[in-house]
Amino acid sequence: MLFDRDGTLVHDVPYNGDPDRVRPFDGAREALDRLRAAGLRLGVVTNQSGLARGHFTAADLARVNARIEELLGPFDTWQVCPHDEPAADAEVPAGCRCRKPAPGLVIDAARALGTVPGRCVVVGDIGRDMTAAGAAGAAGVLVPTPVTRPEEIAAAPSVAGDLRGAVDLILRRQRLVGGARAGGRTRPRRVLVARPDSAGDVLVTGPAIRAVAAGADRVVMLCGPRGRAAAELLPGVDEIVEWSLPWIDPDPAAVDREQVGRLTDRLAATGVQEAVLFTSFHQSALPLALVLRMAGVRRIAAISDDYPGSLLDVRHRVPLGIPEPERALSLAAAAGFALPDGDEPVLRLRIGPGPAARPYVVVHPGSSVPARACPPARCEQIVRALAGAGHRVLVTGGPGERELCARVAGTAGIDLGGRTALPDLVRIIAGAGALVVGNTGPAHIAAAVGTPVVSLFAPTVSFGQWGPYRVPWVRLGDAAAPCRHTRATTCPVTGHPCLSKVEPDSVVDAVRLIGVPAGAPVAGAG
């Protein structure tokens, strides 16, 4: 657990070098002690440009920090950026890797604690705290104060009203995924896992499926046609049943008695003894649970707010806003399946990570949901800006996106639209320095192979739930646009304002922030 200092742990006194002026926020000591009692290690990550400006000395800073520890208890690491504030046209000072929103303090704190940023949570009061967390690959919780801007609140992955609320959120997430309740029951021979959605939905369910695989002899996965290629890449899946479910598919056929009967027979033929049904928060698992009961499956677990009657043996509930991989993993835990020791709850594919050298940036302009796609003209400008900054830019897309990719690539990028099957796309993204993409499947591929993401994220759904998971990211776009949390599939606002105003230079800056160096500017990438 990493905390910003001023405005988060203690009231902000500009350039404070006087320990007598330290005033912790109400409840801060109690909240921190709860984390210590839970076995979590704590650190502070703080910008202190007053040191460079001569407002206080290093000895003054040490006395202030010592006073904070006297009042709030010990911290396991202090990471301080002493550099001056940046020039007006820059976010961080020249040559500084540590001043937030740069990720250096978070990376150094994780190293000092003997862990990695992906296992850390950063709690802060302003947007640059959240940006630093994301650029390092850590989770972030924003605790707003009167100085926090509304757009920073809208863009934050998670928001809590105060430090107590932030600790509640963190510990609740820990409890949700922390303990499987298998009891003394025997190991099941065959378990069915279901995620009959798109490729991205299948990918974020990966850690939960690995947990099921660790506690079963064989895992059968029910998926839809849109998720089949992704299902084939998931570790732990032994057998795939592909079926389009009319209560899940976005373009559903009519419910047909004969088709449902065939599905029932097909599922019965798998010989599974139990099932774990993974769904999005707006979907119901109960129709499939009914089919599985008819197929003779004896034990069924699912998330359901609706009363399930006798359709479910394990009825699990999850609060809104929990990251989708953790939401699925919490269901697996409730059903009695846990990841084995040493298997971190990260996205993972059968295809290994990319090469160490990452000589290019990938731009993926398309999306299966139109409302989540950045306008083509803006993507074209982004490609030109990246190429102008010295990056080799590859533009990727599916078979139906050839024209889109050709337009976006232009003469500045390399057009790969429609030329890559999913395994090839995985390898391309794995070898990239960064992926520029909307809220769509390739963002989760990047998370699975460890490639940083510049997320052009339309706010139609929660970023905290669907953003890139445990990988460095920078979010761009208007998080407070009128489409916020509408779940719209086509943009309900004229001009697509959430993404049409993304400045191409901000994408270049974001790529730099997550550690991708640029070469000399080039006239063309072809």
Short mmCIF file of C-alpha atoms in Angstrom, two decimals:
data_model
loop_
_atom_site.label_atom_id
_atom_site.label_comp_id
_atom_site.label_asym_id
_atom_site.label_seq_id
_atom_site.Cartn_x
_atom_site.Cartn_y
_atom_site.Cartn_z
CA MET A 1 0.00 0.00 0.00
CA LEU A 2 1.49 3.30 -1.15
CA PHE A 3 0.18 6.67 -0.04
CA ASP A 4 0.63 10.18 -1.29
CA ARG A 5 1.60 12.37 1.67
CA ASP A 6 0.17 15.91 1.48
CA GLY A 7 -3.58 16.01 0.95
CA THR A 8 -3.91 12.27 1.57
CA LEU A 9 -2.32 11.35 4.90
CA VAL A 10 -1.94 14.87 6.28
CA HIS A 11 -3.49 18.23 5.50
CA ASP A 12 -1.60 19.98 2.73
CA VAL A 13 0.62 22.80 4.01
CA PRO A 14 2.52 24.14 0.97
CA TYR A 15 6.27 23.59 1.21
CA ASN A 16 6.03 22.53 4.84
CA GLY A 17 9.35 22.17 6.67
CA ASP A 18 7.89 22.51 10.18
CA PRO A 19 6.89 19.32 12.02
CA ASP A 20 4.62 21.33 14.33
CA ARG A 21 2.35 22.08 11.35
CA VAL A 22 1.68 18.41 10.57
CA ARG A 23 -2.03 17.59 10.95
CA PRO A 24 -3.18 14.08 9.97
CA PHE A 25 -6.63 13.58 8.49
CA ASP A 26 -9.24 12.29 10.92
CA GLY A 27 -9.20 8.50 11.09
CA ALA A 28 -5.89 8.16 9.24
CA ARG A 29 -4.09 6.29 12.05
CA GLU A 30 -6.99 3.88 12.51
CA ALA A 31 -7.18 3.20 8.77
CA LEU A 32 -3.45 2.55 8.46
CA ASP A 33 -3.42 0.29 11.50
CA ARG A 34 -6.15 -1.84 9.91
CA LEU A 35 -3.88 -2.38 6.91
CA ARG A 36 -0.93 -3.23 9.15
CA ALA A 37 -3.08 -5.71 11.05
CA ALA A 38 -4.00 -7.36 7.74
CA GLY A 39 -0.31 -7.94 7.06
CA LEU A 40 0.10 -5.29 4.37
CA ARG A 41 3.29 -3.25 4.09
CA LEU A 42 2.96 0.52 3.75
CA GLY A 43 4.93 3.18 1.91
CA VAL A 44 4.78 6.87 1.08
CA VAL A 45 5.38 8.32 -2.40
CA THR A 46 5.59 12.11 -2.39
CA ASN A 47 6.68 15.02 -4.56
CA GLN A 48 8.67 17.58 -2.52
CA SER A 49 9.83 20.28 -4.92
CA GLY A 50 10.25 22.64 -1.94
CA LEU A 51 13.58 20.93 -1.34
CA ALA A 52 14.94 22.00 -4.73
CA ARG A 53 13.42 25.46 -4.35
CA GLY A 54 15.05 26.04 -0.99
CA HIS A 55 11.83 26.33 1.03
CA PHE A 56 13.17 23.73 3.47
CA THR A 57 16.27 21.57 3.95
CA ALA A 58 16.71 17.82 3.82
CA ALA A 59 16.91 17.84 7.60
CA ASP A 60 13.59 19.73 7.78
CA LEU A 61 12.00 17.17 5.47
CA ALA A 62 13.29 14.32 7.63
CA ARG A 63 11.82 15.93 10.77
CA VAL A 64 8.43 16.40 9.11
CA ASN A 65 8.38 12.78 7.95
CA ALA A 66 9.44 11.60 11.40
CA ARG A 67 6.56 13.55 12.91
CA ILE A 68 4.15 11.89 10.48
CA GLU A 69 5.41 8.47 11.59
CA GLU A 70 5.07 9.52 15.23
CA LEU A 71 1.40 10.35 14.62
CA LEU A 72 0.44 7.70 12.05
CA GLY A 73 2.79 4.81 12.80
CA PRO A 74 5.77 3.47 10.87
CA PHE A 75 6.02 3.17 7.10
CA ASP A 76 8.14 0.51 5.44
CA THR A 77 9.50 2.85 2.77
CA TRP A 78 9.58 6.56 1.99
CA GLN A 79 10.11 7.55 -1.64
CA VAL A 80 10.59 11.27 -2.23
CA CYS A 81 11.03 13.23 -5.46
CA PRO A 82 13.18 16.28 -4.56
CA HIS A 83 13.15 17.86 -8.02
CA ASP A 84 11.77 21.25 -8.93
CA GLU A 85 8.37 21.64 -10.54
CA PRO A 86 8.39 21.21 -14.33
CA ALA A 87 8.34 23.92 -16.95
CA ALA A 88 4.93 25.13 -18.06
CA ASP A 89 4.97 22.96 -21.20
CA ALA A 90 5.92 19.70 -19.42
CA GLU A 91 4.35 17.37 -16.86
CA VAL A 92 7.63 16.28 -15.27
CA PRO A 93 11.00 18.06 -15.01
CA ALA A 94 13.61 17.29 -17.65
CA GLY A 95 15.68 14.29 -16.64
CA CYS A 96 13.33 13.35 -13.77
CA ARG A 97 11.76 9.91 -13.73
CA CYS A 98 10.25 10.17 -10.27
CA ARG A 99 8.02 13.23 -9.99
CA LYS A 100 4.40 12.14 -10.19
CA PRO A 101 2.69 11.66 -12.67
CA ALA A 102 5.86 9.80 -13.73
CA PRO A 103 5.90 6.27 -12.30
CA GLY A 104 9.40 6.26 -10.79
CA LEU A 105 8.37 6.68 -7.15
CA VAL A 106 5.87 3.82 -7.39
CA ILE A 107 8.36 1.55 -9.12
CA ASP A 108 11.06 2.33 -6.54
CA ALA A 109 8.66 1.84 -3.62
CA ALA A 110 7.58 -1.56 -4.93
CA ARG A 111 11.21 -2.59 -5.29
CA ALA A 112 12.00 -1.40 -1.76
CA LEU A 113 9.09 -3.49 -0.46
CA GLY A 114 10.32 -6.56 -2.31
CA THR A 115 7.39 -6.71 -4.72
CA VAL A 116 6.25 -5.43 -8.11
CA PRO A 117 3.96 -2.48 -8.93
CA GLY A 118 1.19 -4.83 -10.07
CA ARG A 119 0.79 -5.96 -6.45
CA CYS A 120 0.61 -2.39 -5.12
CA VAL A 121 -2.24 0.06 -4.57
CA VAL A 122 -1.59 3.81 -4.65
CA VAL A 123 -3.90 6.06 -2.63
CA GLY A 124 -3.84 9.76 -3.47
CA ASP A 125 -5.95 12.89 -3.75
CA ILE A 126 -5.29 14.17 -7.27
CA GLY A 127 -5.07 12.91 -10.82
CA ARG A 128 -1.30 12.77 -11.03
CA ASP A 129 -1.29 10.20 -8.20
CA MET A 130 -3.59 7.99 -10.27
CA THR A 131 -1.56 8.55 -13.43
CA ALA A 132 1.65 7.57 -11.64
CA ALA A 133 -0.05 4.43 -10.32
CA GLY A 134 -1.33 3.46 -13.75
CA ALA A 135 1.94 4.20 -15.56
CA ALA A 136 3.71 1.89 -13.12
CA GLY A 137 1.08 -0.85 -13.45
CA ALA A 138 -0.32 -0.41 -9.92
CA ALA A 139 -3.94 -0.05 -8.84
CA GLY A 140 -5.16 3.37 -7.76
CA VAL A 141 -7.75 4.71 -5.29
CA LEU A 142 -8.56 8.42 -5.35
CA VAL A 143 -9.64 10.13 -2.12
CA PRO A 144 -10.83 13.55 -3.30
CA THR A 145 -10.35 16.79 -1.40
CA PRO A 146 -11.63 20.29 -2.27
CA VAL A 147 -8.66 20.77 -4.62
CA THR A 148 -9.42 17.61 -6.63
CA ARG A 149 -10.84 18.51 -10.03
CA PRO A 150 -14.11 16.88 -11.19
CA GLU A 151 -12.42 15.45 -14.28
CA GLU A 152 -9.83 13.77 -12.05
CA ILE A 153 -12.58 12.11 -10.04
CA ALA A 154 -14.33 10.93 -13.21
CA ALA A 155 -11.11 9.45 -14.63
CA ALA A 156 -9.96 7.64 -11.47
CA PRO A 157 -10.05 3.82 -11.50
CA SER A 158 -11.57 3.81 -7.99
CA VAL A 159 -12.85 6.55 -5.69
CA ALA A 160 -13.39 6.55 -1.91
CA GLY A 161 -14.83 9.28 0.28
CA ASP A 162 -11.97 9.21 2.79
CA LEU A 163 -9.07 7.08 3.96
CA ARG A 164 -11.40 4.77 5.89
CA GLY A 165 -13.39 4.17 2.72
CA ALA A 166 -10.22 3.53 0.72
CA VAL A 167 -9.10 0.92 3.26
CA ASP A 168 -12.56 -0.67 3.23
CA LEU A 169 -12.35 -0.96 -0.56
CA ILE A 170 -8.86 -2.44 -0.52
CA LEU A 171 -9.61 -5.00 2.18
CA ARG A 172 -12.92 -5.94 0.55
CA ARG A 173 -11.13 -6.67 -2.73
CA GLN A 174 -8.56 -8.71 -0.83
CA ARG A 175 -11.27 -10.76 0.88
CA LEU A 176 -13.19 -11.34 -2.35
CA VAL A 177 -10.31 -13.11 -4.08
CA GLY A 178 -8.34 -14.25 -1.07
CA GLY A 179 -9.90 -17.48 0.14
CA ALA A 180 -11.53 -20.39 -1.60
CA ARG A 181 -14.13 -22.24 0.43
CA ALA A 182 -13.52 -25.76 -0.80
CA GLY A 183 -14.03 -27.34 2.61
CA GLY A 184 -13.47 -31.07 2.67
CA ARG A 185 -15.23 -31.95 -0.56
CA THR A 186 -13.59 -34.26 -3.07
CA ARG A 187 -11.79 -32.94 -6.11
CA PRO A 188 -14.22 -32.81 -9.06
CA ARG A 189 -13.26 -34.75 -12.15
CA ARG A 190 -14.83 -32.44 -14.71
CA VAL A 191 -15.90 -28.82 -14.28
CA LEU A 192 -17.58 -26.61 -16.87
CA VAL A 193 -16.67 -22.93 -16.97
CA ALA A 194 -18.79 -20.63 -19.11
CA ARG A 195 -18.07 -17.20 -20.59
CA PRO A 196 -20.13 -17.02 -23.81
CA ASP A 197 -19.03 -13.47 -24.68
CA SER A 198 -16.48 -11.63 -26.80
CA ALA A 199 -12.74 -12.28 -26.88
CA GLY A 200 -12.00 -9.56 -24.33
CA ASP A 201 -14.55 -10.96 -21.87
CA VAL A 202 -13.01 -14.41 -22.21
CA LEU A 203 -9.49 -13.07 -21.65
CA VAL A 204 -10.30 -11.26 -18.39
CA THR A 205 -11.79 -14.49 -17.02
CA GLY A 206 -8.43 -16.23 -17.42
CA PRO A 207 -7.19 -16.09 -13.79
CA ALA A 208 -10.49 -17.52 -12.55
CA ILE A 209 -10.33 -20.35 -15.07
CA ARG A 210 -6.78 -21.18 -13.97
CA ALA A 211 -8.08 -21.33 -10.39
CA VAL A 212 -10.76 -23.83 -11.44
CA ALA A 213 -8.20 -25.84 -13.39
CA ALA A 214 -5.97 -26.04 -10.29
CA GLY A 215 -8.80 -27.75 -8.39
CA ALA A 216 -10.27 -30.00 -11.08
CA ASP A 217 -9.08 -32.88 -13.23
CA ARG A 218 -10.49 -31.47 -16.47
CA VAL A 219 -11.97 -28.10 -17.48
CA VAL A 220 -14.55 -27.81 -20.22
CA MET A 221 -15.20 -24.25 -21.42
CA LEU A 222 -18.49 -23.11 -22.94
CA CYS A 223 -17.92 -20.04 -25.10
CA GLY A 224 -19.56 -18.27 -28.01
CA PRO A 225 -18.27 -17.86 -31.56
CA ARG A 226 -16.91 -14.39 -30.75
CA GLY A 227 -14.76 -15.74 -27.91
CA ARG A 228 -13.61 -19.06 -29.37
CA ALA A 229 -10.18 -17.89 -30.58
CA ALA A 230 -9.43 -16.32 -27.20
CA ALA A 231 -10.60 -19.43 -25.32
CA GLU A 232 -8.10 -21.50 -27.26
CA LEU A 233 -5.29 -19.36 -25.82
CA LEU A 234 -6.25 -19.68 -22.15
CA PRO A 235 -4.13 -21.91 -19.88
CA GLY A 236 -6.22 -24.45 -18.00
CA VAL A 237 -8.84 -25.10 -20.68
CA ASP A 238 -8.87 -28.74 -21.78
CA GLU A 239 -11.97 -28.82 -23.99
CA ILE A 240 -14.13 -26.18 -25.70
CA VAL A 241 -17.85 -26.25 -26.42
CA GLU A 242 -18.82 -23.42 -28.77
CA TRP A 243 -22.45 -22.29 -28.67
CA SER A 244 -24.20 -19.01 -29.28
CA LEU A 245 -26.61 -18.30 -26.40
CA PRO A 246 -29.58 -16.09 -27.35
CA TRP A 247 -29.77 -14.59 -23.85
CA ILE A 248 -26.14 -13.42 -24.09
CA ASP A 249 -25.33 -12.75 -27.76
CA PRO A 250 -25.63 -9.04 -28.74
CA ASP A 251 -27.35 -9.96 -32.02
CA PRO A 252 -29.42 -12.89 -30.80
CA ALA A 253 -31.46 -15.37 -32.77
CA ALA A 254 -34.88 -16.33 -31.46
CA VAL A 255 -34.98 -18.80 -28.59
CA ASP A 256 -35.69 -22.15 -30.18
CA ARG A 257 -36.84 -25.20 -28.22
CA GLU A 258 -34.99 -27.62 -30.48
CA GLN A 259 -31.75 -25.64 -30.22
CA VAL A 260 -31.98 -25.51 -26.43
CA GLY A 261 -32.60 -29.24 -26.40
CA ARG A 262 -29.48 -29.86 -28.49
CA LEU A 263 -27.46 -27.64 -26.16
CA THR A 264 -28.76 -29.60 -23.16
CA ASP A 265 -27.73 -32.87 -24.78
CA ARG A 266 -24.31 -31.49 -25.74
CA LEU A 267 -23.62 -30.32 -22.20
CA ALA A 268 -24.81 -33.62 -20.74
CA ALA A 269 -22.37 -35.41 -23.05
CA THR A 270 -19.41 -33.59 -21.53
CA GLY A 271 -19.91 -35.49 -18.27
CA VAL A 272 -19.26 -32.44 -16.09
CA GLN A 273 -20.23 -32.75 -12.43
CA GLU A 274 -20.29 -29.03 -11.66
CA ALA A 275 -20.20 -25.65 -13.37
CA VAL A 276 -18.98 -22.12 -12.69
CA LEU A 277 -20.85 -19.57 -14.78
CA PHE A 278 -19.02 -16.29 -15.45
CA THR A 279 -21.06 -13.30 -16.62
CA SER A 280 -20.80 -9.54 -16.91
CA PHE A 281 -22.59 -7.48 -14.26
CA HIS A 282 -25.55 -6.80 -16.59
CA GLN A 283 -26.08 -10.43 -17.64
CA SER A 284 -28.03 -13.22 -15.98
CA ALA A 285 -26.54 -16.67 -15.41
CA LEU A 286 -29.93 -18.21 -14.62
CA PRO A 287 -31.03 -19.31 -18.14
CA LEU A 288 -27.81 -21.28 -18.57
CA ALA A 289 -28.13 -22.64 -15.03
CA LEU A 290 -31.56 -24.01 -15.94
CA VAL A 291 -30.15 -25.72 -19.04
CA LEU A 292 -27.34 -27.22 -16.97
CA ARG A 293 -29.82 -28.55 -14.41
CA MET A 294 -31.68 -30.22 -17.27
CA ALA A 295 -28.32 -31.65 -18.40
CA GLY A 296 -27.83 -33.24 -14.97
CA VAL A 297 -25.13 -30.96 -13.56
CA ARG A 298 -25.27 -31.33 -9.79
CA ARG A 299 -23.43 -28.22 -8.51
CA ILE A 300 -23.64 -24.78 -10.12
CA ALA A 301 -22.06 -21.49 -9.00
CA ALA A 302 -22.73 -18.04 -10.42
CA ILE A 303 -23.01 -14.36 -9.55
CA SER A 304 -26.69 -13.48 -9.27
CA ASP A 305 -28.55 -10.56 -7.73
CA ASP A 306 -31.81 -12.13 -8.88
CA TYR A 307 -33.34 -14.84 -6.70
CA PRO A 308 -32.13 -18.15 -8.22
CA GLY A 309 -34.39 -20.61 -6.44
CA SER A 310 -32.86 -24.07 -6.77
CA LEU A 311 -30.92 -23.20 -9.93
CA LEU A 312 -27.74 -22.29 -8.05
CA ASP A 313 -25.88 -24.08 -5.27
CA VAL A 314 -23.47 -21.16 -4.83
CA ARG A 315 -25.10 -17.75 -5.24
CA HIS A 316 -22.36 -15.13 -5.14
CA ARG A 317 -22.64 -11.35 -5.06
CA VAL A 318 -20.02 -8.74 -5.95
CA PRO A 319 -20.21 -4.95 -5.55
CA LEU A 320 -19.99 -2.77 -8.64
CA GLY A 321 -16.63 -1.41 -9.77
CA ILE A 322 -14.48 -4.44 -8.90
CA PRO A 323 -12.00 -5.14 -11.76
CA GLU A 324 -13.46 -7.81 -14.00
CA PRO A 325 -10.63 -10.34 -13.48
CA GLU A 326 -11.09 -10.02 -9.70
CA ARG A 327 -14.86 -10.24 -10.02
CA ALA A 328 -14.53 -13.57 -11.84
CA LEU A 329 -11.80 -14.80 -9.49
CA SER A 330 -14.02 -14.06 -6.49
CA LEU A 331 -16.70 -16.33 -7.95
CA ALA A 332 -14.15 -19.11 -8.41
CA ALA A 333 -13.10 -18.65 -4.78
CA ALA A 334 -16.72 -18.75 -3.59
CA ALA A 335 -17.14 -22.02 -5.53
CA GLY A 336 -14.09 -23.48 -3.78
CA PHE A 337 -11.34 -22.92 -6.35
CA ALA A 338 -8.18 -20.93 -5.67
CA LEU A 339 -5.09 -20.10 -7.66
CA PRO A 340 -2.15 -22.25 -6.55
CA ASP A 341 0.74 -20.69 -4.67
CA GLY A 342 2.98 -18.76 -7.04
CA ASP A 343 0.28 -18.11 -9.66
CA GLU A 344 -0.40 -14.38 -9.53
CA PRO A 345 -3.94 -13.27 -10.53
CA VAL A 346 -2.76 -11.71 -13.78
CA LEU A 347 -4.01 -12.30 -17.30
CA ARG A 348 -2.02 -14.98 -19.07
CA LEU A 349 -2.03 -16.75 -22.43
CA ARG A 350 -0.53 -19.96 -23.75
CA ILE A 351 1.65 -17.79 -26.00
CA GLY A 352 4.69 -16.56 -24.10
CA PRO A 353 5.81 -12.94 -23.65
CA GLY A 354 7.37 -10.97 -26.47
CA PRO A 355 11.05 -10.23 -27.08
CA ALA A 356 12.98 -7.94 -24.77
CA ALA A 357 13.50 -5.34 -27.51
CA ARG A 358 10.29 -3.41 -28.25
CA PRO A 359 11.06 -1.38 -31.36
CA TYR A 360 7.55 -0.28 -32.34
CA VAL A 361 4.18 1.00 -31.11
CA VAL A 362 0.89 -0.64 -32.12
CA VAL A 363 -2.24 1.40 -32.83
CA HIS A 364 -5.47 -0.64 -32.92
CA PRO A 365 -8.25 1.73 -34.06
CA GLY A 366 -11.24 -0.63 -34.24
CA SER A 367 -13.67 -2.02 -31.70
CA SER A 368 -16.54 -4.49 -31.77
CA VAL A 369 -18.60 -1.80 -29.98
CA PRO A 370 -18.66 1.41 -32.10
CA ALA A 371 -19.12 3.71 -29.10
CA ARG A 372 -15.73 2.61 -27.75
CA ALA A 373 -13.72 3.32 -30.91
CA CYS A 374 -11.70 6.49 -31.37
CA PRO A 375 -12.81 8.33 -34.56
CA PRO A 376 -10.72 7.25 -37.58
CA ALA A 377 -9.59 10.79 -38.39
CA ARG A 378 -8.23 11.22 -34.87
CA CYS A 379 -6.49 7.81 -35.01
CA GLU A 380 -4.88 8.83 -38.28
CA GLN A 381 -3.52 11.97 -36.60
CA ILE A 382 -2.24 9.91 -33.68
CA VAL A 383 -0.30 7.62 -36.02
CA ARG A 384 1.27 10.63 -37.74
CA ALA A 385 2.21 12.19 -34.40
CA LEU A 386 3.81 8.96 -33.14
CA ALA A 387 5.74 8.52 -36.37
CA GLY A 388 6.82 12.16 -36.24
CA ALA A 389 8.18 11.55 -32.75
CA GLY A 390 10.38 8.76 -34.10
CA HIS A 391 8.24 5.71 -33.42
CA ARG A 392 7.73 2.87 -35.86
CA VAL A 393 3.94 2.44 -35.86
CA LEU A 394 2.03 -0.74 -36.72
CA VAL A 395 -1.73 -0.48 -37.30
CA THR A 396 -3.75 -3.63 -36.60
CA GLY A 397 -7.35 -4.68 -37.12
CA GLY A 398 -9.61 -7.59 -37.95
CA PRO A 399 -10.70 -8.86 -41.38
CA GLY A 400 -13.61 -6.39 -41.47
CA GLU A 401 -11.35 -3.44 -40.66
CA ARG A 402 -9.04 -3.41 -43.68
CA GLU A 403 -10.34 -0.10 -45.00
CA LEU A 404 -10.19 1.48 -41.54
CA CYS A 405 -6.61 0.35 -40.96
CA ALA A 406 -5.47 1.51 -44.38
CA ARG A 407 -6.87 4.97 -43.70
CA VAL A 408 -5.41 5.20 -40.19
CA ALA A 409 -1.97 3.94 -41.25
CA GLY A 410 -1.75 6.31 -44.21
CA THR A 411 1.86 6.81 -45.24
CA ALA A 412 3.16 7.15 -41.68
CA GLY A 413 2.25 3.72 -40.32
CA ILE A 414 2.54 0.08 -41.38
CA ASP A 415 -0.88 -1.35 -42.26
CA LEU A 416 -1.52 -4.87 -40.91
CA GLY A 417 -5.31 -4.63 -41.03
CA GLY A 418 -6.95 -8.02 -41.59
CA ARG A 419 -3.61 -9.76 -41.94
CA THR A 420 -3.28 -11.33 -38.51
CA ALA A 421 -5.08 -14.24 -36.87
CA LEU A 422 -5.45 -13.88 -33.11
CA PRO A 423 -2.21 -15.76 -32.23
CA ASP A 424 -0.30 -13.53 -34.65
CA LEU A 425 -1.89 -10.41 -33.15
CA VAL A 426 -0.84 -11.62 -29.69
CA ARG A 427 2.77 -11.96 -30.84
CA ILE A 428 2.74 -8.50 -32.43
CA ILE A 429 1.34 -6.87 -29.30
CA ALA A 430 3.77 -8.86 -27.12
CA GLY A 431 6.69 -7.40 -29.06
CA ALA A 432 5.45 -3.79 -28.91
CA GLY A 433 6.66 -1.03 -26.65
CA ALA A 434 3.09 0.12 -26.18
CA LEU A 435 -0.42 -0.43 -27.52
CA VAL A 436 -2.72 2.51 -28.28
CA VAL A 437 -6.25 1.13 -28.16
CA GLY A 438 -9.80 1.66 -26.95
CA ASN A 439 -11.76 -0.52 -24.55
CA THR A 440 -11.65 -3.68 -26.63
CA GLY A 441 -10.07 -7.14 -26.71
CA PRO A 442 -6.49 -6.19 -27.70
CA ALA A 443 -6.22 -4.08 -24.51
CA HIS A 444 -6.63 -7.30 -22.52
CA ILE A 445 -4.19 -9.11 -24.80
CA ALA A 446 -1.65 -6.42 -23.93
CA ALA A 447 -2.33 -6.94 -20.23
CA ALA A 448 -1.81 -10.68 -20.66
CA VAL A 449 1.59 -10.27 -22.34
CA GLY A 450 2.82 -7.32 -20.27
CA THR A 451 2.69 -4.60 -22.91
CA PRO A 452 1.87 -1.08 -21.61
CA VAL A 453 -1.40 0.42 -22.82
CA VAL A 454 -2.37 3.94 -23.80
CA SER A 455 -6.08 3.53 -23.20
CA LEU A 456 -8.42 5.66 -25.34
CA PHE A 457 -11.23 4.69 -23.01
CA ALA A 458 -14.81 5.76 -23.74
CA PRO A 459 -16.56 6.15 -20.37
CA THR A 460 -19.67 4.16 -21.34
CA VAL A 461 -18.56 1.54 -18.79
CA SER A 462 -16.40 1.76 -15.67
CA PHE A 463 -12.68 2.11 -16.27
CA GLY A 464 -11.98 0.60 -12.85
CA GLN A 465 -13.85 -2.53 -13.91
CA TRP A 466 -12.79 -2.84 -17.54
CA GLY A 467 -9.49 -0.96 -17.88
CA PRO A 468 -6.16 -2.74 -18.55
CA TYR A 469 -5.40 -4.99 -15.57
CA ARG A 470 -2.03 -5.12 -13.79
CA VAL A 471 -0.08 -3.60 -16.65
CA PRO A 472 1.23 -0.03 -17.06
CA TRP A 473 -1.44 2.23 -18.54
CA VAL A 474 -2.29 5.85 -19.20
CA ARG A 475 -5.93 6.75 -19.70
CA LEU A 476 -6.84 9.46 -22.23
CA GLY A 477 -10.21 10.89 -23.25
CA ASP A 478 -12.99 12.80 -21.51
CA ALA A 479 -13.97 10.58 -18.60
CA ALA A 480 -16.85 12.91 -17.68
CA ALA A 481 -18.49 12.95 -21.14
CA PRO A 482 -22.31 12.69 -21.27
CA CYS A 483 -22.10 9.03 -22.34
CA ARG A 484 -20.58 8.13 -18.95
CA HIS A 485 -21.85 4.75 -17.65
CA THR A 486 -24.62 4.53 -20.28
CA ARG A 487 -23.35 1.17 -21.64
CA ALA A 488 -24.21 2.56 -25.08
CA THR A 489 -23.06 0.50 -28.05
CA THR A 490 -23.30 3.42 -30.48
CA CYS A 491 -22.31 6.90 -29.40
CA PRO A 492 -25.37 8.73 -28.00
CA VAL A 493 -23.67 12.16 -28.23
CA THR A 494 -23.07 14.06 -31.45
CA GLY A 495 -19.41 14.23 -32.35
CA HIS A 496 -18.23 11.43 -30.06
CA PRO A 497 -16.72 14.02 -27.66
CA CYS A 498 -15.18 11.57 -25.21
CA LEU A 499 -12.51 10.52 -27.74
CA SER A 500 -12.66 12.95 -30.66
CA LYS A 501 -10.80 15.59 -28.64
CA VAL A 502 -7.85 13.42 -27.63
CA GLU A 503 -4.79 15.43 -28.64
CA PRO A 504 -2.30 13.39 -30.73
CA ASP A 505 0.59 14.93 -28.80
CA SER A 506 -0.95 13.67 -25.55
CA VAL A 507 -0.66 10.14 -26.93
CA VAL A 508 3.03 10.76 -27.69
CA ASP A 509 3.49 12.04 -24.13
CA ALA A 510 1.65 9.02 -22.72
CA VAL A 511 3.86 6.59 -24.64
CA ARG A 512 6.90 8.41 -23.23
CA LEU A 513 5.47 8.32 -19.70
CA ILE A 514 5.18 4.52 -19.73
CA GLY A 515 8.81 4.26 -20.71
CA VAL A 516 8.92 3.89 -24.48
CA PRO A 517 11.81 5.90 -25.95
CA ALA A 518 11.47 7.42 -29.40
CA GLY A 519 14.11 7.55 -32.08
CA ALA A 520 14.86 10.36 -34.45
CA PRO A 521 11.78 11.65 -36.30
CA VAL A 522 11.18 9.85 -39.58
CA ALA A 523 9.46 10.94 -42.75
CA GLY A 524 7.65 7.64 -43.19
CA ALA A 525 7.47 4.22 -41.60
CA GLY A 526 6.88 2.07 -44.63
#
